[in-house]
Coordinates of C-alpha atoms and ligand atoms in Angstrom, one line a residue:
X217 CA -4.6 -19.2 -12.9
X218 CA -5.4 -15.3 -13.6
X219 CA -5.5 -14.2 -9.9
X220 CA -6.9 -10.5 -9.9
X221 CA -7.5 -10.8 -6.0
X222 CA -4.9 -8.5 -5.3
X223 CA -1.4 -7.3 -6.7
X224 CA 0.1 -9.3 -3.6
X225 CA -0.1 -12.9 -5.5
X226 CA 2.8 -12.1 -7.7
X227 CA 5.3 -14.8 -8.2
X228 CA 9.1 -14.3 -8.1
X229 CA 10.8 -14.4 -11.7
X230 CA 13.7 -17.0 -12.6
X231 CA 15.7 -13.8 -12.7
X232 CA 14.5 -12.2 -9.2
X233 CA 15.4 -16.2 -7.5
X234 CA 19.0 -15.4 -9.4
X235 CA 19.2 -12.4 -7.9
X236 CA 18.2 -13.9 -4.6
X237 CA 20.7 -16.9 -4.6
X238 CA 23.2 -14.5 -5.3
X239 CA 22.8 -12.1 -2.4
X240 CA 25.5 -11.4 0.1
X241 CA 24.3 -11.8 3.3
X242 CA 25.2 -11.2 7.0
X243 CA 22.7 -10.9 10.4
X244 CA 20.5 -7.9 10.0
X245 CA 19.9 -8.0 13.7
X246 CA 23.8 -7.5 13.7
X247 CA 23.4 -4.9 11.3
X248 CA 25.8 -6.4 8.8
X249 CA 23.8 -7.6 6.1
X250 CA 25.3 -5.9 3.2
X251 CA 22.3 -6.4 0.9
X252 CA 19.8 -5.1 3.2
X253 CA 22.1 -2.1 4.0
X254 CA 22.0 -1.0 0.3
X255 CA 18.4 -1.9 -0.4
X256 CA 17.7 0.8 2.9
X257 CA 20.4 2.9 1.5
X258 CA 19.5 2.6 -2.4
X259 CA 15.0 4.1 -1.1
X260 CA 16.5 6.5 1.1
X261 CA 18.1 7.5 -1.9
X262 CA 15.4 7.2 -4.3
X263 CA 12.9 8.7 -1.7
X264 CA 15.1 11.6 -1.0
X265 CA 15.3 10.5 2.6
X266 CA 18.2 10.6 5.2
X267 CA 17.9 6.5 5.5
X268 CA 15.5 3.5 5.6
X269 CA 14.7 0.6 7.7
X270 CA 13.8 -3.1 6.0
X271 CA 10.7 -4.7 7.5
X272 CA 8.8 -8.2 6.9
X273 CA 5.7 -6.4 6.4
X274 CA 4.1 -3.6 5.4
X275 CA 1.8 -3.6 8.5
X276 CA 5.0 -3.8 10.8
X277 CA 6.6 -1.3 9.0
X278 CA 3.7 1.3 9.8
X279 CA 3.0 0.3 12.9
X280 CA 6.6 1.1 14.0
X281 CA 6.6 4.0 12.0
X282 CA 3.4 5.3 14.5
X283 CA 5.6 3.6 17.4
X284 CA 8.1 6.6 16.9
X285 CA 5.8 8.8 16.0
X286 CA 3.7 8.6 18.5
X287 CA 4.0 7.2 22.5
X288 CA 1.5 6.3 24.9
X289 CA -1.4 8.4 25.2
X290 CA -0.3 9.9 21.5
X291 CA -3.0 10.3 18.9
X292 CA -2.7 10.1 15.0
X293 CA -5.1 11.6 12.9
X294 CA -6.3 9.1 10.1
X295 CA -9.0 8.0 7.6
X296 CA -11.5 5.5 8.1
X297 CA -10.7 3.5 5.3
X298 CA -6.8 3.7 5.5
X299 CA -4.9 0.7 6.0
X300 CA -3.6 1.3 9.3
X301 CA -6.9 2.4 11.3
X302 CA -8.8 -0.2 9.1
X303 CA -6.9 -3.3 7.9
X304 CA -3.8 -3.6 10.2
X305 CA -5.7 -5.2 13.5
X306 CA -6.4 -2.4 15.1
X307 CA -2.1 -2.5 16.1
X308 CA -1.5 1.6 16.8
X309 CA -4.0 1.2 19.5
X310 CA -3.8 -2.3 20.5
X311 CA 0.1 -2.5 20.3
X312 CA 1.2 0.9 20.8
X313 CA -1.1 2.8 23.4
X314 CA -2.0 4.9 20.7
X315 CA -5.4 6.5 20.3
X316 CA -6.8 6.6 16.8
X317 CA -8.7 9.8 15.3
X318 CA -10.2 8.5 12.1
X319 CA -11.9 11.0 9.8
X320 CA -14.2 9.9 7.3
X321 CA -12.4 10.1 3.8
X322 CA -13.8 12.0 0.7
X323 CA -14.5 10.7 -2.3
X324 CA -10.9 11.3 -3.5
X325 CA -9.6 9.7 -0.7
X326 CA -8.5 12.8 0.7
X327 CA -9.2 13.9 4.3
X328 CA -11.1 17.2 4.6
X329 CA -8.4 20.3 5.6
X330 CA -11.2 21.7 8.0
X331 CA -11.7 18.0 9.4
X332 CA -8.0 17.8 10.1
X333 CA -8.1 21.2 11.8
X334 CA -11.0 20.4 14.1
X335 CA -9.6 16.7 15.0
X336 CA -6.6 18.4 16.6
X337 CA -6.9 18.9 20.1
X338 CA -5.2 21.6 22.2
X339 CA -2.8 20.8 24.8
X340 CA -4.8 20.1 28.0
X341 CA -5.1 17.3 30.0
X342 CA -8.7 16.1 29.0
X343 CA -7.3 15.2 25.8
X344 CA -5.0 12.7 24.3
X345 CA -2.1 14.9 22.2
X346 CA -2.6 14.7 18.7
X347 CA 1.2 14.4 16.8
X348 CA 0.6 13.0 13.9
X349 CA -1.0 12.9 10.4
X350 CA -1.0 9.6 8.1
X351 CA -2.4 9.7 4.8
X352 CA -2.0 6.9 2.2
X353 CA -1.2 7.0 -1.7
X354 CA -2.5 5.5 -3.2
X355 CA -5.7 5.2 -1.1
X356 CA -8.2 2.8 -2.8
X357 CA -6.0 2.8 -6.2
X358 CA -6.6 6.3 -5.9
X359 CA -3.9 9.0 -6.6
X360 CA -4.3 11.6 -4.1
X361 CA -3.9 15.4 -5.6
X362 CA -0.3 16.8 -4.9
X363 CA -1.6 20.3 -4.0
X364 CA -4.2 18.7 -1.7
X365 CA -1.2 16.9 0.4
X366 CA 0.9 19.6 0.3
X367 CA -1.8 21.0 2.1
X368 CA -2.6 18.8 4.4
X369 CA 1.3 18.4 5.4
X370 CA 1.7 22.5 6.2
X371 CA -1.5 22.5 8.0
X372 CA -0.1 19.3 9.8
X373 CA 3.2 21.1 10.3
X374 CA 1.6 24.4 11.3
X375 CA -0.2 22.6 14.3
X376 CA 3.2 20.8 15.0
X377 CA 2.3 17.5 14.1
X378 CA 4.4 15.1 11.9
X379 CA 3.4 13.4 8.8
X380 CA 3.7 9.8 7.5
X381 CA 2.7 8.6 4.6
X382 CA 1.3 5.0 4.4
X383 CA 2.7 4.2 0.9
X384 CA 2.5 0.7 0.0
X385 CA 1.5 1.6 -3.4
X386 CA 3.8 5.0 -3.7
X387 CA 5.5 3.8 -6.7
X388 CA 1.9 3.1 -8.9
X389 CA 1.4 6.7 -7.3
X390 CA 4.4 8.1 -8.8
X391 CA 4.0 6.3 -12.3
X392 CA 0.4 7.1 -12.8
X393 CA 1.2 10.6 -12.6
X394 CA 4.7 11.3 -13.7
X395 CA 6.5 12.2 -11.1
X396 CA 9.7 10.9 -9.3
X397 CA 8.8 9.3 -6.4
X398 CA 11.4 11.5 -4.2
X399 CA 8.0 14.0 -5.0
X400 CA 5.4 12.1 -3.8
X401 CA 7.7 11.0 -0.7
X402 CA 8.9 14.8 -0.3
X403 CA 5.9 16.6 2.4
X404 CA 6.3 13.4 5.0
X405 CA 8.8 12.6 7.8
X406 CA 8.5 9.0 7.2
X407 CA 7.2 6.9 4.5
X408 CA 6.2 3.3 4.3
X409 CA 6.7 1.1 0.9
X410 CA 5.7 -2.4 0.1
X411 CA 7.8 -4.7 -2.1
X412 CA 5.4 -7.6 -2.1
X413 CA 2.6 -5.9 -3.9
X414 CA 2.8 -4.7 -7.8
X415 CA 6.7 -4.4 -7.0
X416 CA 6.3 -7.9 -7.6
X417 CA 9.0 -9.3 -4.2
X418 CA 7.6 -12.2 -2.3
X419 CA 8.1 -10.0 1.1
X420 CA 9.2 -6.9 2.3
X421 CA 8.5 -3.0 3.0
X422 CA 10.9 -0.1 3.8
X423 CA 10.3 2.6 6.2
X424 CA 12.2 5.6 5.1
X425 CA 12.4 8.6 7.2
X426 CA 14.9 11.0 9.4
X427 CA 17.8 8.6 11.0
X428 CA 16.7 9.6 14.6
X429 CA 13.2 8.4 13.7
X430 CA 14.3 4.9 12.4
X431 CA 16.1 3.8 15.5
X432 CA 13.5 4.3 17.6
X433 CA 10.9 2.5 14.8
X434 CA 14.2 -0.2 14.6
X435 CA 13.7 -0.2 18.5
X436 CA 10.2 -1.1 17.5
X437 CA 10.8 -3.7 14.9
X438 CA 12.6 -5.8 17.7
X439 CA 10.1 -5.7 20.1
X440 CA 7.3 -6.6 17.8
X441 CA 9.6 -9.4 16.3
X442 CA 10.3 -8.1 12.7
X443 CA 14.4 -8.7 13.8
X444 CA 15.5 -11.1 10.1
X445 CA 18.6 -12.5 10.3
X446 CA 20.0 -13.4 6.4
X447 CA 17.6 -11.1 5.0
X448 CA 19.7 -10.0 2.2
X449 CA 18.1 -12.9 0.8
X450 CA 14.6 -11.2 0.8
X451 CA 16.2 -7.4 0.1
X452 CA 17.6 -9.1 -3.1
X453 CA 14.1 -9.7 -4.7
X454 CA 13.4 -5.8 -3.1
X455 CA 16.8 -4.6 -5.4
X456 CA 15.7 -6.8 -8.3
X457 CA 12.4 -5.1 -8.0
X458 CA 13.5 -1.5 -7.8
X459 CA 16.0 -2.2 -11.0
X460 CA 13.5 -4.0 -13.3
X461 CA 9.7 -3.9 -11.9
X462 CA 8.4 -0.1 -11.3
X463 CA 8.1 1.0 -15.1
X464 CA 6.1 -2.3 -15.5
X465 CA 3.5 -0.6 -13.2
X466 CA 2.6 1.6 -16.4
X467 CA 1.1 -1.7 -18.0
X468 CA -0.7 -2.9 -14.9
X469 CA -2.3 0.6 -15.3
X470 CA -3.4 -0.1 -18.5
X471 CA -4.6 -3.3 -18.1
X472 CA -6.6 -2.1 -14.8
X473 CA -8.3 0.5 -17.6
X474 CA -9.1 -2.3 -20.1
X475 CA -10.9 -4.5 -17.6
X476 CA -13.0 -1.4 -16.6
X477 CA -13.7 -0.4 -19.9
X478 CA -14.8 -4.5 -20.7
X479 CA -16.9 -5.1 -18.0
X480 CA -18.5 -1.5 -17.9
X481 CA -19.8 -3.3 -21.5
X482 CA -21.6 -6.2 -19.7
X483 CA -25.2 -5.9 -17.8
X484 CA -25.8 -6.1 -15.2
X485 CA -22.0 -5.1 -13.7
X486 CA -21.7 -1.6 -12.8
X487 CA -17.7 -0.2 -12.5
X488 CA -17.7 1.9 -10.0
X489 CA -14.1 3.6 -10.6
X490 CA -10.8 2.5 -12.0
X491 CA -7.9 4.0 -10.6
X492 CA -3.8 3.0 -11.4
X493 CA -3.9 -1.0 -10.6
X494 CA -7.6 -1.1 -9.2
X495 CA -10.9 -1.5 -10.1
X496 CA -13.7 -1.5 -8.5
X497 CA -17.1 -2.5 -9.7
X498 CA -20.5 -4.0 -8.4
X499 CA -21.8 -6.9 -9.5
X500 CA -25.7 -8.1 -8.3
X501 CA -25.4 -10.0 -4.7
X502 CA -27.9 -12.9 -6.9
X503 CA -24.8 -13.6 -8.9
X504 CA -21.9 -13.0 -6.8
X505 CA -21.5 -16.8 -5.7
X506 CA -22.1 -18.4 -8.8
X507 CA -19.9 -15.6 -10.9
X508 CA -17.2 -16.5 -8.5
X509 CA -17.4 -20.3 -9.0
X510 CA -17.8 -20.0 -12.5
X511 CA -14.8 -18.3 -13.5
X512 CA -12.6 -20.6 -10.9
X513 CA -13.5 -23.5 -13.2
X514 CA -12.1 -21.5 -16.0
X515 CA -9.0 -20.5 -14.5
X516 CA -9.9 -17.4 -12.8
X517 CA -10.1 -15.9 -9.8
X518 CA -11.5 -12.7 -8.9
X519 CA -13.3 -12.2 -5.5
X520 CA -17.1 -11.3 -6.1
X521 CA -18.7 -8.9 -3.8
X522 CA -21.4 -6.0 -3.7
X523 CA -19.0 -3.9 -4.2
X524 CA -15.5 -5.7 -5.6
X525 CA -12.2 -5.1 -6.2
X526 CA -10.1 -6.3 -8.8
X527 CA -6.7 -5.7 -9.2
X528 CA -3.6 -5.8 -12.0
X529 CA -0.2 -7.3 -11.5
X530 CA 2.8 -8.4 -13.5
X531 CA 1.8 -11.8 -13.6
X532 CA -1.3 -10.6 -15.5
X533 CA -1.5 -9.8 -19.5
X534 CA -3.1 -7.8 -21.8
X535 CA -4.4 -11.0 -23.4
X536 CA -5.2 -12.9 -20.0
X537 CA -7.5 -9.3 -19.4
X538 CA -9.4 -10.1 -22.8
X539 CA -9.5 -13.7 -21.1
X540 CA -11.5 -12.5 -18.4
X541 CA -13.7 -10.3 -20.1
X542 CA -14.7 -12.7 -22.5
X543 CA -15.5 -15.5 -19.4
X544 CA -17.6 -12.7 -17.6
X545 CA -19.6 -11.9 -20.6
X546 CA -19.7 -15.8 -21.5
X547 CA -21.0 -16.2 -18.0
X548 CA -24.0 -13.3 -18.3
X549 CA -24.5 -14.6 -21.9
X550 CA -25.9 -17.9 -20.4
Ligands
PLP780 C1 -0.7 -4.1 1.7 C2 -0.8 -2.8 2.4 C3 -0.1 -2.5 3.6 C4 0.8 -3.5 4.3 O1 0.3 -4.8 4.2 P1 1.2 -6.1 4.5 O2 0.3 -7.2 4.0 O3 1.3 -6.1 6.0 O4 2.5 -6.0 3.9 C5 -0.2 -1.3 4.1 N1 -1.0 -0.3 3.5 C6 -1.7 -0.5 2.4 C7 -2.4 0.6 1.7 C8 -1.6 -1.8 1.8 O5 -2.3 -2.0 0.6

């Protein structure tokens, strides 16, 4: 199948299962499994962080990351479609006693400076304490502008909040614009990365922060039941995919561009952006059901909504892009 659902349906290579079967492994709980110690050590380096913090999820990882951010009665200031107000069940609030202050997002995915400024409340006992900002990148495939968070951060700063940065998708951030991703990490405390989504690792995210911060968010990961045991195992495929998978985001960028530019060719499809591994297009609600079935019976799947998303992995090619396009216009040709 071509599965442009999302960049989480990667498979493991032969040679990331090698590198799996090979791992050294100890109990994590224990704190003496060597491969997850230098997958944490190996980011922090890479992130230009003190150290990091190995996670089964990338929602865990977050949510422990506002855990020790933030305690009870805390707020975080956050946008409305960012993955941990939005798509992460609610947990800061329902899990951590901490009060959410979305702000709508611009276009850009950016949150407004001025919006920022006027979500902050002063101290007073009326209102919850604001400590912390969280921004994602990328936000939507979306890289956001590294003068606009440098920005945000000081004013965050200034006000005596912290920052975290939600990035699941740092890395496609930091190829997609050429920088080392030590930059892109550099104006947050803490930073959250996913291994299981273009990285191409079947599980696994790595919070990444000041030492002090991570044992309280490793205080965290307990509690909420993210303790692994031989999860050098799973930090192999991580090691695997920081050695072999990041410059292959560059293709999945390229590929994301192609689709875009092939089915902006096709009435009555309407692309409404295309941004590193994403794209996002509309297709007419009439045809959304019968698109979707149409290509499953040819191998594909791609989720068909108003307003869809379409995303580029490793497991998809150049040629299984043409693939696609060709079915889509085969479909509308009818
Ligand atoms: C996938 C994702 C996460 C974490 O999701 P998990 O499925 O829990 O690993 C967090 N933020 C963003 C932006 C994501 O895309």
């Amino acid at each position: 199948m071509i599965d442009l659902r999302s960049d989480t349906v990667t498979r493991p290579s032969q040679a990331m299962l090698a590198a799996m079967s090979a791992a050294e492994v100890g109990d994590d709980v224990w704190g003496d499994d060597p491969t997850v110690l230098k997958l944490q050590a190996t980011l922090a380096e890479r992130t230009g962080k003190e150290a990091g913090l190995f996670f089964p999820s990338g929602t865990q990882s977050n949510l422990a990351a506002l855990m020790a951010h933030c305690a009870r009665g805390d707020e975080y200031i956050v946008g409305q479609a960012a993955h941990t107000y939005k798509y992460e069940g609610g947990g800061a609030a329902v899990l951590g006693s901490i009060q959410p202050q979305p702000i709508e997002n611009a276009a850009d995915g950016s949150l407004p400076l001025e919006k920022i400024a006027a979500a902050i409340k002063p101290i007073d006992n009326h209102f919850a304490r604001t400590k912390l900002l969280a921004l994602e990148n990328t936000i939507g495939g979306k890289v956001l502008p590294a003068s606009y968070v440098d920005e945000a951060t000081r004013l965050a700063r200034a006000r005596g909040l912290s920052a975290h940065l939600d990035g699941a998708r740092a890395f496609n951030a930091a190829v997609a614009s050429g920088r080392p991703i030590a930059d892109i990490c550099a104006p947050f405390d803490s930073v959250s990365i996913c291994f299981s989504k273009g990285l191409g690792a079947p599980v696994g995210s790595v919070l990444v922060g000041p030492r002090a911060l991570l044992d309280v968010a490793g205080r965290w990961r307990k509690v909420l039941g993210g303790g692994m045991r031989q999860a050098g195992l799973l930090a192999a495929a991580c090691l695997h995919a920081l050695d072999h998978h990041v410059e292959g985001l560059a293709r999945d960028h390229e590929n994301a561009e192609r689709l875009a530019a092939g089915l902006a060719q096709i009435e009555p499809i309407k692309v409404l952006s295309q941004a590193t591994n994403m794209v996002f297009a509309q297709i007419p609600e009439t045809h959304c059901a019968s698109l979707e079935a149409y290509l499953k019976e040819r191998g594909i799947l791609m989720q068909m909504l108003y307003a869809s998303r379409f995303v580029t992995h490793r497991d998809v090619s150049r040629d299984d892009i043409d693939t696609v396009i060709q079915a889509v216009k085969g479909y509308f040709a009818r």
